[in-house]
CSV table of C-alpha atoms in Angstrom, one decimal:
chain,number,residue,atom,x,y,z
A,1176,UNK,CA,0.1,0.0,0.0
A,1177,UNK,CA,1.3,3.5,-0.9
A,1178,UNK,CA,1.0,6.5,1.2
A,1179,UNK,CA,-1.7,7.8,-1.2
A,1180,UNK,CA,-3.7,4.6,-1.2
A,1181,UNK,CA,-6.8,3.7,0.9
A,1182,UNK,CA,-6.4,3.7,4.6
A,1183,UNK,CA,-7.1,0.8,6.8
A,1184,UNK,CA,-10.2,1.0,9.0
A,1185,UNK,CA,-8.8,-1.8,11.2
A,1186,UNK,CA,-8.4,0.4,14.3
A,1187,UNK,CA,-11.4,2.7,13.7
A,1188,UNK,CA,-14.2,3.1,16.2
A,1189,UNK,CA,-17.4,3.9,14.2
A,1190,UNK,CA,-20.9,5.0,15.3
A,1191,UNK,CA,-23.7,4.7,12.7
A,1192,UNK,CA,-27.1,6.2,13.4
A,1193,UNK,CA,-30.1,4.6,11.7
A,1194,UNK,CA,-28.2,1.3,11.6
A,1195,UNK,CA,-31.2,-0.9,12.1
A,1196,UNK,CA,-32.2,-1.0,8.2
A,1197,UNK,CA,-31.4,0.6,4.9
A,1198,UNK,CA,-28.6,2.8,4.3
A,1199,UNK,CA,-27.4,2.9,7.9
A,1200,UNK,CA,-27.3,-1.0,8.1
A,1201,UNK,CA,-25.6,-1.2,4.9
A,1202,UNK,CA,-22.9,1.4,6.0
A,1203,UNK,CA,-22.4,-0.5,9.3
A,1204,UNK,CA,-21.9,-3.8,7.6
A,1205,UNK,CA,-19.4,-2.3,5.2
A,1206,UNK,CA,-17.4,-0.5,7.8
A,1207,UNK,CA,-17.3,-3.7,10.0
A,1208,UNK,CA,-16.2,-5.6,7.1
A,1209,UNK,CA,-13.2,-3.4,6.7
A,1210,UNK,CA,-12.2,-4.0,10.2
A,1211,UNK,CA,-13.9,-1.1,12.1
A,1212,UNK,CA,-15.5,-1.7,15.4
A,1213,UNK,CA,-19.0,-0.3,14.8
A,1214,UNK,CA,-21.7,0.9,17.3
A,1215,UNK,CA,-25.3,0.5,15.9
A,1216,UNK,CA,-27.6,3.2,16.9
A,1217,UNK,CA,-31.3,3.2,16.3
A,1218,UNK,CA,-34.7,2.9,18.2
A,1219,UNK,CA,-35.5,-0.8,17.2
A,1220,UNK,CA,-33.5,-3.0,19.4
A,1221,UNK,CA,-34.5,-6.3,17.8
A,1222,UNK,CA,-33.4,-5.0,14.5
A,1223,UNK,CA,-30.1,-3.8,15.8
A,1224,UNK,CA,-29.3,-7.1,17.3
A,1225,UNK,CA,-30.1,-8.8,13.9
A,1226,UNK,CA,-27.6,-6.5,12.1
A,1227,UNK,CA,-25.1,-7.1,14.8
A,1228,UNK,CA,-25.6,-10.8,14.5
A,1229,UNK,CA,-25.0,-10.6,10.8
A,1230,UNK,CA,-21.8,-8.6,11.3
A,1231,UNK,CA,-20.5,-11.0,13.9
A,1232,UNK,CA,-21.3,-14.0,11.5
A,1233,UNK,CA,-19.1,-12.3,8.9
A,1234,UNK,CA,-16.2,-12.0,11.3
A,1235,UNK,CA,-16.8,-8.3,12.4
A,1236,UNK,CA,-17.6,-6.7,15.6
A,1237,UNK,CA,-20.7,-4.6,16.4
A,1238,UNK,CA,-22.3,-3.1,19.4
A,1239,UNK,CA,-26.2,-2.7,19.4
A,1240,UNK,CA,-27.0,0.6,21.3
A,1241,UNK,CA,-30.7,1.4,21.2
A,1242,UNK,CA,-31.2,5.2,21.2
A,1243,UNK,CA,-33.6,7.8,19.9
A,1244,UNK,CA,-31.8,10.6,18.2
A,1245,UNK,CA,-34.6,13.0,19.3
A,1246,UNK,CA,-33.5,12.5,22.9
A,1247,UNK,CA,-30.3,14.2,24.0
A,1248,UNK,CA,-30.2,12.2,27.2
A,1249,UNK,CA,-30.3,8.9,25.4
A,1250,UNK,CA,-27.6,10.1,22.9
A,1251,UNK,CA,-25.4,11.2,25.8
A,1252,UNK,CA,-25.8,7.7,27.4
A,1253,UNK,CA,-25.1,6.0,24.1
A,1254,UNK,CA,-21.8,7.9,23.6
A,1255,UNK,CA,-20.7,6.9,27.1
A,1256,UNK,CA,-21.6,3.3,26.4
A,1257,UNK,CA,-19.7,3.3,23.1
A,1258,UNK,CA,-16.7,4.9,24.9
A,1259,UNK,CA,-16.7,2.3,27.6
A,1260,UNK,CA,-16.9,-0.6,25.1
A,1261,UNK,CA,-14.7,0.5,22.4
A,1262,UNK,CA,-12.9,3.8,23.3
A,1263,UNK,CA,-13.4,7.3,21.8
A,1264,UNK,CA,-15.4,7.3,18.6
A,1265,UNK,CA,-13.3,8.5,15.4
A,1266,UNK,CA,-16.0,7.9,12.8
A,1267,UNK,CA,-19.5,9.1,13.2
A,1268,UNK,CA,-22.2,8.5,10.4
A,1269,UNK,CA,-25.4,10.3,10.7
A,1270,UNK,CA,-27.7,8.1,8.7
A,1271,UNK,CA,-30.9,8.3,10.7
A,1272,UNK,CA,-33.8,10.3,9.0
A,1273,UNK,CA,-37.3,10.1,7.9
A,1274,UNK,CA,-39.3,11.1,4.7
A,1275,UNK,CA,-42.4,13.2,4.2
A,1276,UNK,CA,-44.1,13.6,0.8
A,1277,UNK,CA,-46.8,16.3,0.7
A,1278,UNK,CA,-47.5,19.7,-0.5
A,1279,UNK,CA,-47.8,22.7,1.9
A,1280,UNK,CA,-51.4,23.2,1.1
A,1281,UNK,CA,-53.2,20.8,3.5
A,1282,UNK,CA,-50.0,19.7,5.3
A,1283,UNK,CA,-50.0,19.4,9.1
A,1284,UNK,CA,-47.6,21.5,11.1
A,1285,UNK,CA,-47.1,18.5,13.5
A,1286,UNK,CA,-45.8,16.3,10.6
A,1287,UNK,CA,-43.3,18.9,9.5
A,1288,UNK,CA,-42.2,19.5,13.0
A,1289,UNK,CA,-41.5,15.8,13.6
A,1290,UNK,CA,-39.6,15.5,10.4
A,1291,UNK,CA,-37.4,18.5,11.3
A,1292,UNK,CA,-36.8,17.1,14.8
A,1293,UNK,CA,-35.5,13.9,13.2
A,1294,UNK,CA,-33.7,15.1,10.2
A,1295,UNK,CA,-32.2,18.3,11.5
A,1296,UNK,CA,-32.3,18.5,15.3
A,1297,UNK,CA,-31.5,14.7,15.6
A,1298,UNK,CA,-28.4,15.2,13.6
A,1299,UNK,CA,-27.4,18.3,15.7
A,1300,UNK,CA,-28.0,16.3,18.9
A,1301,UNK,CA,-25.9,13.4,17.6
A,1302,UNK,CA,-23.1,15.8,16.7
A,1303,UNK,CA,-23.2,17.3,20.1
A,1304,UNK,CA,-23.1,13.9,21.9
A,1305,UNK,CA,-20.1,12.5,19.9
A,1306,UNK,CA,-18.1,15.9,19.0
A,1307,UNK,CA,-15.9,15.6,22.1
A,1308,UNK,CA,-14.6,12.2,21.0
A,1309,UNK,CA,-14.3,13.2,17.5
A,1310,UNK,CA,-12.1,16.2,18.7
A,1311,UNK,CA,-10.1,14.1,20.9
A,1312,UNK,CA,-9.3,11.8,18.1
A,1313,UNK,CA,-8.5,14.5,15.6
A,1314,UNK,CA,-6.2,16.1,18.2
A,1315,UNK,CA,-4.4,12.7,18.6
A,1316,UNK,CA,-3.7,12.7,15.0
A,1317,UNK,CA,-5.8,9.7,14.1
A,1318,UNK,CA,-8.0,9.6,11.0
A,1319,UNK,CA,-11.4,11.1,12.2
A,1320,UNK,CA,-14.6,11.5,10.2
A,1321,UNK,CA,-18.1,13.0,10.6
A,1322,UNK,CA,-20.2,11.9,7.8
A,1323,UNK,CA,-23.9,12.9,7.2
A,1324,UNK,CA,-26.2,11.3,4.8
A,1325,UNK,CA,-28.1,14.1,3.2
A,1326,UNK,CA,-29.9,14.0,-0.2
A,1327,UNK,CA,-29.8,15.5,-3.6
A,1328,UNK,CA,-33.1,17.1,-2.5
A,1329,UNK,CA,-31.0,19.6,-0.7
A,1330,UNK,CA,-30.5,21.4,-4.0
A,1331,UNK,CA,-33.8,20.5,-5.8
A,1332,UNK,CA,-37.0,22.2,-6.2
A,1333,UNK,CA,-39.9,19.7,-5.7
A,1334,UNK,CA,-43.4,20.9,-4.4
A,1335,UNK,CA,-43.9,17.4,-2.9
A,1336,UNK,CA,-40.8,17.6,-0.8
A,1337,UNK,CA,-40.8,21.1,0.8
A,1338,UNK,CA,-40.2,20.1,4.4
A,1339,UNK,CA,-37.9,17.1,3.5
A,1340,UNK,CA,-35.8,19.2,1.0
A,1341,UNK,CA,-35.5,21.9,3.6
A,1342,UNK,CA,-34.3,19.5,6.1
A,1343,UNK,CA,-31.7,18.1,3.8
A,1344,UNK,CA,-30.5,21.6,2.7
A,1345,UNK,CA,-30.1,22.4,6.4
A,1346,UNK,CA,-27.7,19.4,7.1
A,1347,UNK,CA,-25.8,19.8,3.9
A,1348,UNK,CA,-25.1,23.4,4.9
A,1349,UNK,CA,-24.4,22.4,8.4
A,1350,UNK,CA,-21.7,20.0,7.1
A,1351,UNK,CA,-20.1,22.8,5.0
A,1352,UNK,CA,-19.8,25.0,8.1
A,1353,UNK,CA,-18.6,22.3,10.4
A,1354,UNK,CA,-15.9,21.3,7.8
A,1355,UNK,CA,-14.5,24.9,8.0
A,1356,UNK,CA,-14.6,24.7,11.7
A,1357,UNK,CA,-13.3,21.2,12.5
A,1358,UNK,CA,-10.9,20.5,9.5
A,1359,UNK,CA,-8.1,22.5,11.1
A,1360,UNK,CA,-8.7,20.3,14.2
A,1361,UNK,CA,-8.2,17.1,12.4
A,1362,UNK,CA,-11.8,16.2,11.8
A,1363,UNK,CA,-13.0,15.5,8.1
A,1364,UNK,CA,-16.6,16.5,7.5
A,1365,UNK,CA,-18.5,15.0,4.6
A,1366,UNK,CA,-22.1,15.3,3.2
A,1367,UNK,CA,-23.3,12.4,1.0
A,1368,UNK,CA,-26.2,13.4,-1.1
A,1369,UNK,CA,-27.8,10.3,-2.7
A,1370,UNK,CA,-30.7,10.5,-5.2
A,1371,UNK,CA,-33.4,7.8,-4.9
A,1372,UNK,CA,-32.3,4.8,-2.9
A,1373,UNK,CA,-34.5,1.6,-2.7
A,1374,UNK,CA,-35.1,1.2,1.0
A,1375,UNK,CA,-38.1,0.8,3.3
A,1376,UNK,CA,-38.0,4.6,4.0
A,1377,UNK,CA,-39.7,5.1,0.7
A,1378,UNK,CA,-42.7,3.2,2.0
A,1379,UNK,CA,-43.4,5.6,4.7
A,1380,UNK,CA,-44.8,8.3,2.5
A,1381,UNK,CA,-47.3,8.2,-0.3
A,1382,UNK,CA,-48.8,10.8,-2.8
A,1383,UNK,CA,-50.3,9.9,-6.2
A,1384,UNK,CA,-47.6,11.7,-8.2
A,1385,UNK,CA,-44.8,10.4,-6.1
A,1386,UNK,CA,-46.0,6.9,-6.1
A,1387,UNK,CA,-46.3,7.0,-10.0
A,1388,UNK,CA,-42.8,8.4,-10.3
A,1389,UNK,CA,-41.3,5.8,-8.0
A,1390,UNK,CA,-43.1,3.1,-9.9
A,1391,UNK,CA,-41.7,4.3,-13.2
A,1392,UNK,CA,-38.2,4.8,-11.7
A,1393,UNK,CA,-38.1,1.2,-10.1
A,1394,UNK,CA,-39.4,-0.5,-13.1
A,1395,UNK,CA,-36.6,1.0,-15.3
A,1396,UNK,CA,-34.1,0.0,-12.7
A,1397,UNK,CA,-33.0,3.7,-12.2
A,1398,UNK,CA,-32.6,3.7,-8.5
A,1399,UNK,CA,-29.6,3.2,-6.1
A,1400,UNK,CA,-29.2,0.4,-3.6
A,1401,UNK,CA,-28.2,1.0,0.0
A,1402,UNK,CA,-25.0,-0.8,-0.6
A,1403,UNK,CA,-24.2,1.8,-3.4
A,1404,UNK,CA,-24.3,4.6,-0.7
A,1405,UNK,CA,-22.3,2.5,1.8
A,1406,UNK,CA,-19.5,2.0,-0.7
A,1407,UNK,CA,-19.3,5.7,-1.2
A,1408,UNK,CA,-19.0,6.3,2.5
A,1409,UNK,CA,-16.4,3.7,2.8
A,1410,UNK,CA,-14.3,5.2,0.0
A,1411,UNK,CA,-14.6,8.7,1.6
A,1412,UNK,CA,-13.4,7.7,5.1
A,1413,UNK,CA,-10.6,5.5,3.7
A,1414,UNK,CA,-8.8,8.3,1.9
A,1415,UNK,CA,-5.5,9.5,3.2
A,1416,UNK,CA,-6.0,11.9,6.2
A,1417,UNK,CA,-5.0,15.0,4.2
A,1418,UNK,CA,-8.0,14.3,1.7
A,1419,UNK,CA,-11.5,15.4,2.8
A,1420,UNK,CA,-14.3,14.6,0.2
A,1421,UNK,CA,-16.6,17.2,1.6
A,1422,UNK,CA,-19.7,16.8,-0.5
A,1423,UNK,CA,-20.5,13.9,-2.7
A,1424,UNK,CA,-23.7,13.7,-4.8
A,1425,UNK,CA,-24.6,10.0,-6.0
A,1426,UNK,CA,-27.1,9.3,-8.8
A,1427,UNK,CA,-28.1,6.1,-10.5
A,1428,UNK,CA,-26.5,6.4,-13.9
A,1429,UNK,CA,-29.8,6.4,-15.9
A,1430,UNK,CA,-31.9,8.3,-13.4
A,1431,UNK,CA,-33.2,11.4,-14.9
């Protein structure tokens, strides 16, 4: 391996939110497959234990840590549990999120508020809980990463995704500002912005126009898989320490 080649993840201590399914679970499996010790954070303990069992069966090491990212207290407890089990976190992936498909007319504020509390405030709470460890690792000179899964919706205009697009634009902008602040302290910050990814998240929201678009997209095979996004994250965090891929947009090749 040359000095400019991919870095080993063998000694990395990773935390992945939303790790019970979809993109989060794929990222957790991928990082563990490269040798990282991975803490799995999500609300559904049974699903976390299933993912941890899969990782262990493949020779990896994973710790299920049930936690709700809308609770600062649960996240503080989670960070302490990870530190006690593995040591200070040096790789945080914010993958937890939710989807809301509706127009502003007729929308319920309560639904928008819940989406923002998960997609924006939940990310901020998670950063707050794990930032001391990331700063410690960065100061130690270890490869250190803060990755957030955003969306191409951060930069698109779509009347069906007003609240969702706003939430993703917020965390993409957050990542850009955090990179400017934390980069000089040894912490790389990356926003990954995938287009449509085939996961169970898409089953949470429905609208006639949205459903028809998704039907055509999937019929043509023009959607990403969760593993595609996981591979991009793995690539970003395995670059030499001097390289920070700050914003990565990912489309299926034939997606319009």
